[in-house]
DNA sequence: GTAATTATAGTACCATAAACTATAGTTGCA
DNA sequence: TGCAACTATAGTTTATGGTACTATAATTAC
């Protein structure tokens, strides 16, 4: 298991700077350093919440889509969506991240 | 599954209306019907492009992240990202959609 | 009526993705 | 300088997320 080490003061500044520049779009892409896990205090924990079947169903109904249509946009099968909503399967990895994006920012993020 | 109230015969207009209302944000969520695959003429084709290893590497470098950090945000392993970039593995399903979102809308979509 | 949907259900199965190891080059810090 | 910790590649093995298949009941459009 990895140690989540203390992020150094300089490293932390780099990350913040990179973030500002990137979002502000004021500096060209090549001027700032690459963000490595040395800079971020990367721990094992990922900032995604585990969504329950009810959560997923609520998201889908909020989007007013059938399982089939919802699955289509997520590049999944309707079959699998049904299983997710009933708690028979649990999304992990990239699928979980994708569902989190929809949950936080809406389905338009991927449809539009 | 209970449907809202009156069964209406209009089908095609509903989708357009729903789309307008959703984007316009003028009508509450419960007033329009659910979008089903009967309304959308959707079959097998998903609107995601297959990304090459070089594409993925370019995306990561544009985000100025190491494979490790990039993988972290996508909820993947650095190992797998390496294989994707070298073309040893090919993303499909939800992973492909997620990469497409990043490709079209930027990494901030999932980091922020 | 009836044909095409939606949703659930159970099983079998495969490729993605993880886990593990190892190697070589690079970077940060004392 | 030295060295620890990182990045990236590489090969092999393993596990499970997600698919495919089939079937049933209820709903909806024509």
mmCIF file of C-alpha atoms (C1' of nucleotides) in Angstrom:
data_model
loop_
_atom_site.group_PDB
_atom_site.id
_atom_site.type_symbol
_atom_site.label_atom_id
_atom_site.label_comp_id
_atom_site.label_asym_id
_atom_site.label_seq_id
_atom_site.Cartn_x
_atom_site.Cartn_y
_atom_site.Cartn_z
ATOM 1 C CA UNK A 1 0.000 0.000 0.000
ATOM 2 C CA UNK A 2 1.172 3.459 -0.790
ATOM 3 C CA UNK A 3 1.860 6.220 1.611
ATOM 4 C CA UNK A 4 0.053 9.414 1.017
ATOM 5 C CA UNK A 5 2.908 11.686 1.519
ATOM 6 C CA UNK A 6 2.795 15.299 2.376
ATOM 7 C CA UNK A 7 2.592 17.463 -0.702
ATOM 8 C CA UNK A 8 5.441 19.915 -0.763
ATOM 9 C CA UNK A 9 4.734 23.604 -0.765
ATOM 10 C CA UNK A 10 6.229 24.123 -4.174
ATOM 11 C CA UNK A 11 4.466 21.192 -5.709
ATOM 12 C CA UNK A 12 1.149 22.371 -4.451
ATOM 13 C CA UNK A 13 1.705 25.768 -5.966
ATOM 14 C CA UNK A 14 2.427 24.227 -9.338
ATOM 15 C CA UNK A 15 -0.813 22.355 -9.388
ATOM 16 C CA UNK A 16 -2.789 25.429 -8.473
ATOM 17 C CA UNK A 17 -1.010 27.499 -11.035
ATOM 18 C CA UNK A 18 -1.575 24.925 -13.722
ATOM 19 C CA UNK A 19 -5.228 24.785 -12.856
ATOM 20 C CA UNK A 20 -5.630 28.520 -13.040
ATOM 21 C CA UNK A 21 -3.793 28.837 -16.288
ATOM 22 C CA UNK A 22 -5.648 26.016 -17.866
ATOM 23 C CA UNK A 23 -9.055 27.307 -16.886
ATOM 24 C CA UNK A 24 -8.149 30.873 -17.585
ATOM 25 C CA UNK A 25 -6.713 29.903 -20.930
ATOM 26 C CA UNK A 26 -4.173 32.653 -20.656
ATOM 27 C CA UNK A 27 -0.983 30.739 -21.143
ATOM 28 C CA UNK A 28 -0.092 28.302 -23.869
ATOM 29 C CA UNK A 29 -0.158 24.641 -23.068
ATOM 30 C CA UNK A 30 3.562 24.043 -23.122
ATOM 31 C CA UNK A 31 4.697 26.516 -20.543
ATOM 32 C CA UNK A 32 3.815 24.740 -17.393
ATOM 33 C CA UNK A 33 4.991 21.470 -16.045
ATOM 34 C CA UNK A 34 3.280 18.179 -16.182
ATOM 35 C CA UNK A 35 1.233 17.205 -13.213
ATOM 36 C CA UNK A 36 2.516 14.002 -11.715
ATOM 37 C CA UNK A 37 1.378 12.016 -8.762
ATOM 38 C CA UNK A 38 4.340 13.424 -6.941
ATOM 39 C CA UNK A 39 2.657 16.789 -6.969
ATOM 40 C CA UNK A 40 -0.763 15.593 -6.119
ATOM 41 C CA UNK A 41 -0.915 13.790 -2.832
ATOM 42 C CA UNK A 42 -2.415 10.865 -4.652
ATOM 43 C CA UNK A 43 -4.058 8.476 -2.319
ATOM 44 C CA UNK A 44 -5.906 5.347 -3.210
ATOM 45 C CA UNK A 45 -9.208 7.039 -2.778
ATOM 46 C CA UNK A 46 -10.910 8.331 -5.861
ATOM 47 C CA UNK A 47 -13.334 11.181 -5.616
ATOM 48 C CA UNK A 48 -16.327 9.345 -6.977
ATOM 49 C CA UNK A 49 -19.286 8.316 -4.938
ATOM 50 C CA UNK A 50 -20.703 4.846 -5.198
ATOM 51 C CA UNK A 51 -24.164 5.159 -6.641
ATOM 52 C CA UNK A 52 -26.960 2.859 -5.603
ATOM 53 C CA UNK A 53 -29.451 1.311 -7.971
ATOM 54 C CA UNK A 54 -32.026 3.809 -6.804
ATOM 55 C CA UNK A 55 -29.635 6.652 -7.500
ATOM 56 C CA UNK A 56 -29.119 5.462 -11.030
ATOM 57 C CA UNK A 57 -32.813 4.965 -11.579
ATOM 58 C CA UNK A 58 -33.493 8.461 -10.291
ATOM 59 C CA UNK A 59 -30.919 9.884 -12.653
ATOM 60 C CA UNK A 60 -32.452 8.083 -15.587
ATOM 61 C CA UNK A 61 -35.981 9.155 -14.729
ATOM 62 C CA UNK A 62 -34.820 12.692 -14.272
ATOM 63 C CA UNK A 63 -33.522 12.512 -17.815
ATOM 64 C CA UNK A 64 -36.894 11.120 -18.886
ATOM 65 C CA UNK A 65 -35.375 8.219 -20.703
ATOM 66 C CA UNK A 66 -36.174 4.562 -20.943
ATOM 67 C CA UNK A 67 -33.492 2.123 -19.892
ATOM 68 C CA UNK A 68 -32.833 1.484 -23.533
ATOM 69 C CA UNK A 69 -32.222 5.120 -24.414
ATOM 70 C CA UNK A 70 -30.241 5.787 -21.275
ATOM 71 C CA UNK A 71 -28.052 2.783 -21.977
ATOM 72 C CA UNK A 72 -27.590 3.945 -25.534
ATOM 73 C CA UNK A 73 -26.024 7.220 -24.506
ATOM 74 C CA UNK A 74 -23.779 5.532 -21.986
ATOM 75 C CA UNK A 75 -22.734 2.923 -24.520
ATOM 76 C CA UNK A 76 -24.152 0.187 -22.355
ATOM 77 C CA UNK A 77 -26.838 -2.414 -22.855
ATOM 78 C CA UNK A 78 -30.364 -1.887 -21.575
ATOM 79 C CA UNK A 79 -29.981 -5.217 -19.922
ATOM 80 C CA UNK A 80 -27.119 -4.000 -17.816
ATOM 81 C CA UNK A 81 -28.878 -0.793 -16.832
ATOM 82 C CA UNK A 82 -31.755 -2.863 -15.561
ATOM 83 C CA UNK A 83 -29.374 -4.893 -13.452
ATOM 84 C CA UNK A 84 -27.703 -1.769 -12.114
ATOM 85 C CA UNK A 85 -30.996 -0.289 -11.012
ATOM 86 C CA UNK A 86 -31.980 -3.494 -9.268
ATOM 87 C CA UNK A 87 -28.634 -3.676 -7.518
ATOM 88 C CA UNK A 88 -27.581 -6.896 -9.166
ATOM 89 C CA UNK A 89 -24.513 -5.308 -10.655
ATOM 90 C CA UNK A 90 -22.345 -2.508 -9.390
ATOM 91 C CA UNK A 91 -20.569 -0.047 -11.656
ATOM 92 C CA UNK A 92 -16.893 0.515 -11.104
ATOM 93 C CA UNK A 93 -13.994 2.127 -12.854
ATOM 94 C CA UNK A 94 -14.780 4.365 -15.819
ATOM 95 C CA UNK A 95 -18.492 3.536 -15.792
ATOM 96 C CA UNK A 96 -18.752 4.862 -12.255
ATOM 97 C CA UNK A 97 -16.930 8.048 -13.196
ATOM 98 C CA UNK A 98 -19.244 8.537 -16.125
ATOM 99 C CA UNK A 99 -22.314 8.112 -13.950
ATOM 100 C CA UNK A 100 -20.841 10.580 -11.483
ATOM 101 C CA UNK A 101 -20.385 13.154 -14.215
ATOM 102 C CA UNK A 102 -24.014 12.773 -15.199
ATOM 103 C CA UNK A 103 -25.048 12.938 -11.587
ATOM 104 C CA UNK A 104 -23.163 16.151 -10.940
ATOM 105 C CA UNK A 105 -23.428 17.911 -14.268
ATOM 106 C CA UNK A 106 -26.428 16.433 -15.983
ATOM 107 C CA UNK A 107 -27.008 14.125 -18.897
ATOM 108 C CA UNK A 108 -26.477 16.936 -21.374
ATOM 109 C CA UNK A 109 -22.789 16.587 -20.663
ATOM 110 C CA UNK A 110 -22.693 13.456 -22.742
ATOM 111 C CA UNK A 111 -25.655 13.880 -25.063
ATOM 112 C CA UNK A 112 -24.792 17.343 -26.229
ATOM 113 C CA UNK B 1 -44.366 1.282 -14.260
ATOM 114 C CA UNK B 2 -46.890 3.967 -13.936
ATOM 115 C CA UNK B 3 -47.064 6.520 -16.614
ATOM 116 C CA UNK B 4 -48.009 10.049 -15.858
ATOM 117 C CA UNK B 5 -51.575 10.662 -16.852
ATOM 118 C CA UNK B 6 -53.227 11.033 -20.163
ATOM 119 C CA UNK B 7 -51.992 8.894 -22.998
ATOM 120 C CA UNK B 8 -51.289 11.118 -25.916
ATOM 121 C CA UNK B 9 -50.860 10.166 -29.529
ATOM 122 C CA UNK B 10 -48.342 12.772 -30.419
ATOM 123 C CA UNK B 11 -44.982 11.147 -30.594
ATOM 124 C CA UNK B 12 -42.471 12.972 -32.647
ATOM 125 C CA UNK B 13 -43.263 16.410 -31.369
ATOM 126 C CA UNK B 14 -42.676 15.267 -27.829
ATOM 127 C CA UNK B 15 -39.013 14.663 -28.313
ATOM 128 C CA UNK B 16 -38.473 18.066 -29.823
ATOM 129 C CA UNK B 17 -40.533 19.710 -27.170
ATOM 130 C CA UNK B 18 -38.711 17.911 -24.430
ATOM 131 C CA UNK B 19 -35.413 18.938 -25.847
ATOM 132 C CA UNK B 20 -36.435 22.563 -26.039
ATOM 133 C CA UNK B 21 -37.885 22.589 -22.578
ATOM 134 C CA UNK B 22 -34.910 20.915 -21.084
ATOM 135 C CA UNK B 23 -32.448 23.287 -22.613
ATOM 136 C CA UNK B 24 -34.675 26.277 -22.113
ATOM 137 C CA UNK B 25 -35.349 25.292 -18.550
ATOM 138 C CA UNK B 26 -38.809 26.771 -18.746
ATOM 139 C CA UNK B 27 -40.949 23.870 -17.700
ATOM 140 C CA UNK B 28 -40.592 21.635 -14.695
ATOM 141 C CA UNK B 29 -39.243 18.149 -15.114
ATOM 142 C CA UNK B 30 -42.462 16.274 -14.554
ATOM 143 C CA UNK B 31 -44.607 17.725 -17.258
ATOM 144 C CA UNK B 32 -43.312 15.950 -20.277
ATOM 145 C CA UNK B 33 -43.238 12.329 -21.147
ATOM 146 C CA UNK B 34 -40.382 9.948 -21.060
ATOM 147 C CA UNK B 35 -38.186 9.619 -24.085
ATOM 148 C CA UNK B 36 -38.175 6.082 -25.369
ATOM 149 C CA UNK B 37 -36.351 4.433 -28.201
ATOM 150 C CA UNK B 38 -39.613 4.477 -30.058
ATOM 151 C CA UNK B 39 -39.356 8.216 -30.279
ATOM 152 C CA UNK B 40 -35.714 8.330 -31.126
ATOM 153 C CA UNK B 41 -34.989 6.300 -34.179
ATOM 154 C CA UNK B 42 -31.978 4.867 -32.495
ATOM 155 C CA UNK B 43 -30.421 1.589 -33.271
ATOM 156 C CA UNK B 44 -26.932 0.272 -33.021
ATOM 157 C CA UNK B 45 -24.983 3.371 -33.860
ATOM 158 C CA UNK B 46 -23.580 5.285 -30.941
ATOM 159 C CA UNK B 47 -22.231 8.742 -31.426
ATOM 160 C CA UNK B 48 -18.757 8.117 -30.057
ATOM 161 C CA UNK B 49 -15.606 8.025 -32.052
ATOM 162 C CA UNK B 50 -13.049 5.303 -31.586
ATOM 163 C CA UNK B 51 -9.945 6.908 -30.184
ATOM 164 C CA UNK B 52 -6.482 5.681 -31.078
ATOM 165 C CA UNK B 53 -3.651 5.272 -28.638
ATOM 166 C CA UNK B 54 -2.109 8.447 -29.996
ATOM 167 C CA UNK B 55 -5.363 10.298 -29.466
ATOM 168 C CA UNK B 56 -5.456 9.229 -25.862
ATOM 169 C CA UNK B 57 -1.840 10.102 -25.307
ATOM 170 C CA UNK B 58 -2.438 13.523 -26.830
ATOM 171 C CA UNK B 59 -5.384 14.079 -24.531
ATOM 172 C CA UNK B 60 -3.357 13.149 -21.507
ATOM 173 C CA UNK B 61 -0.423 15.335 -22.487
ATOM 174 C CA UNK B 62 -2.764 18.195 -23.175
ATOM 175 C CA UNK B 63 -3.959 17.813 -19.620
ATOM 176 C CA UNK B 64 -0.339 17.765 -18.481
ATOM 177 C CA UNK B 65 -0.745 14.672 -16.456
ATOM 178 C CA UNK B 66 1.322 11.583 -15.972
ATOM 179 C CA UNK B 67 -0.298 8.278 -16.829
ATOM 180 C CA UNK B 68 -0.739 7.706 -13.137
ATOM 181 C CA UNK B 69 -2.630 10.921 -12.516
ATOM 182 C CA UNK B 70 -4.674 10.617 -15.669
ATOM 183 C CA UNK B 71 -5.622 7.087 -14.733
ATOM 184 C CA UNK B 72 -6.554 8.251 -11.275
ATOM 185 C CA UNK B 73 -9.168 10.676 -12.523
ATOM 186 C CA UNK B 74 -10.599 8.123 -14.922
ATOM 187 C CA UNK B 75 -10.694 5.516 -12.190
ATOM 188 C CA UNK B 76 -8.349 3.291 -14.130
ATOM 189 C CA UNK B 77 -4.887 1.902 -13.473
ATOM 190 C CA UNK B 78 -1.767 3.544 -14.849
ATOM 191 C CA UNK B 79 -0.919 0.197 -16.257
ATOM 192 C CA UNK B 80 -4.001 0.136 -18.393
ATOM 193 C CA UNK B 81 -3.540 3.696 -19.616
ATOM 194 C CA UNK B 82 -0.093 2.711 -20.791
ATOM 195 C CA UNK B 83 -1.553 -0.172 -22.738
ATOM 196 C CA UNK B 84 -4.247 2.042 -24.248
ATOM 197 C CA UNK B 85 -1.689 4.540 -25.490
ATOM 198 C CA UNK B 86 0.406 1.810 -27.033
ATOM 199 C CA UNK B 87 -2.620 0.349 -28.745
ATOM 200 C CA UNK B 88 -2.476 -2.922 -26.877
ATOM 201 C CA UNK B 89 -5.933 -2.401 -25.492
ATOM 202 C CA UNK B 90 -8.941 -0.655 -26.943
ATOM 203 C CA UNK B 91 -11.504 1.175 -24.833
ATOM 204 C CA UNK B 92 -15.125 0.277 -25.356
ATOM 205 C CA UNK B 93 -18.444 0.895 -23.709
ATOM 206 C CA UNK B 94 -18.549 3.456 -20.917
ATOM 207 C CA UNK B 95 -14.771 3.950 -20.950
ATOM 208 C CA UNK B 96 -14.963 5.082 -24.549
ATOM 209 C CA UNK B 97 -17.787 7.477 -23.793
ATOM 210 C CA UNK B 98 -15.850 8.944 -20.914
ATOM 211 C CA UNK B 99 -12.804 9.497 -23.089
ATOM 212 C CA UNK B 100 -15.014 11.109 -25.698
ATOM 213 C CA UNK B 101 -16.398 13.518 -23.148
ATOM 214 C CA UNK B 102 -12.893 14.519 -22.160
ATOM 215 C CA UNK B 103 -11.912 14.788 -25.786
ATOM 216 C CA UNK B 104 -14.797 17.083 -26.627
ATOM 217 C CA UNK B 105 -15.219 19.040 -23.418
ATOM 218 C CA UNK B 106 -11.920 18.834 -21.658
ATOM 219 C CA UNK B 107 -10.591 17.111 -18.568
ATOM 220 C CA UNK B 108 -12.152 19.721 -16.330
ATOM 221 C CA UNK B 109 -15.455 18.022 -16.958
ATOM 222 C CA UNK B 110 -14.458 15.216 -14.653
ATOM 223 C CA UNK B 111 -11.878 16.829 -12.420
ATOM 224 C CA UNK B 112 -13.957 19.832 -11.467
ATOM 225 C "C1'" DG C 1 -56.306 -7.146 -32.654
ATOM 226 C "C1'" DT C 2 -51.445 -7.249 -32.800
ATOM 227 C "C1'" DA C 3 -46.990 -5.880 -33.473
ATOM 228 C "C1'" DA C 4 -43.425 -3.442 -31.177
ATOM 229 C "C1'" DT C 5 -42.106 -1.708 -27.278
ATOM 230 C "C1'" DT C 6 -40.401 -1.522 -21.797
ATOM 231 C "C1'" DA C 7 -38.825 -3.803 -17.886
ATOM 232 C "C1'" DT C 8 -37.641 -7.838 -15.308
ATOM 233 C "C1'" DA C 9 -35.356 -12.323 -14.886
ATOM 234 C "C1'" DG C 10 -31.757 -16.155 -15.071
ATOM 235 C "C1'" DT C 11 -27.925 -18.156 -16.998
ATOM 236 C "C1'" DA C 12 -23.562 -18.503 -19.538
ATOM 237 C "C1'" DC C 13 -19.772 -16.275 -21.216
ATOM 238 C "C1'" DC C 14 -15.911 -13.091 -22.852
ATOM 239 C "C1'" DA C 15 -12.806 -9.194 -23.139
ATOM 240 C "C1'" DT C 16 -11.853 -5.321 -20.513
ATOM 241 C "C1'" DA C 17 -9.399 -4.002 -16.916
ATOM 242 C "C1'" DA C 18 -6.915 -5.269 -12.693
ATOM 243 C "C1'" DA C 19 -3.058 -7.360 -10.337
ATOM 244 C "C1'" DC C 20 1.394 -8.730 -10.240
ATOM 245 C "C1'" DT C 21 6.130 -8.767 -11.469
ATOM 246 C "C1'" DA C 22 10.235 -6.861 -13.549
ATOM 247 C "C1'" DT C 23 13.220 -3.461 -15.999
ATOM 248 C "C1'" DA C 24 15.215 1.091 -17.316
ATOM 249 C "C1'" DG C 25 15.197 5.907 -17.327
ATOM 250 C "C1'" DT C 26 13.994 10.220 -14.783
ATOM 251 C "C1'" DT C 27 13.250 13.523 -11.106
ATOM 252 C "C1'" DG C 28 13.271 15.532 -6.288
ATOM 253 C "C1'" DC C 29 15.565 16.430 -2.307
ATOM 254 C "C1'" DA C 30 19.094 16.027 1.355
ATOM 255 C "C1'" DT D 1 26.712 13.333 -5.341
ATOM 256 C "C1'" DG D 2 23.530 9.506 -3.638
ATOM 257 C "C1'" DC D 3 19.300 7.491 -3.294
ATOM 258 C "C1'" DA D 4 14.561 7.108 -2.875
ATOM 259 C "C1'" DA D 5 10.485 7.691 -5.390
ATOM 260 C "C1'" DC D 6 8.665 8.510 -9.443
ATOM 261 C "C1'" DT D 7 7.392 7.491 -14.826
ATOM 262 C "C1'" DA D 8 6.830 4.406 -18.473
ATOM 263 C "C1'" DT D 9 7.174 0.017 -20.692
ATOM 264 C "C1'" DA D 10 6.632 -4.986 -20.750
ATOM 265 C "C1'" DG D 11 4.850 -9.841 -20.009
ATOM 266 C "C1'" DT D 12 1.894 -12.806 -17.736
ATOM 267 C "C1'" DT D 13 -1.978 -14.073 -15.102
ATOM 268 C "C1'" DT D 14 -6.400 -13.293 -12.980
ATOM 269 C "C1'" DA D 15 -11.068 -11.481 -11.997
ATOM 270 C "C1'" DT D 16 -15.320 -9.406 -12.930
ATOM 271 C "C1'" DG D 17 -17.835 -5.826 -15.262
ATOM 272 C "C1'" DG D 18 -20.584 -5.959 -18.881
ATOM 273 C "C1'" DT D 19 -22.555 -8.647 -22.848
ATOM 274 C "C1'" DA D 20 -25.399 -12.142 -25.048
ATOM 275 C "C1'" DC D 21 -28.947 -15.069 -24.896
ATOM 276 C "C1'" DT D 22 -33.538 -16.488 -23.824
ATOM 277 C "C1'" DA D 23 -37.970 -15.929 -21.795
ATOM 278 C "C1'" DT D 24 -42.045 -13.602 -19.602
ATOM 279 C "C1'" DA D 25 -45.496 -9.947 -18.474
ATOM 280 C "C1'" DA D 26 -47.209 -5.352 -19.013
ATOM 281 C "C1'" DT D 27 -47.691 -1.320 -21.736
ATOM 282 C "C1'" DT D 28 -48.275 1.361 -25.993
ATOM 283 C "C1'" DA D 29 -48.890 2.664 -30.914
ATOM 284 C "C1'" DC D 30 -51.165 1.739 -35.221
#
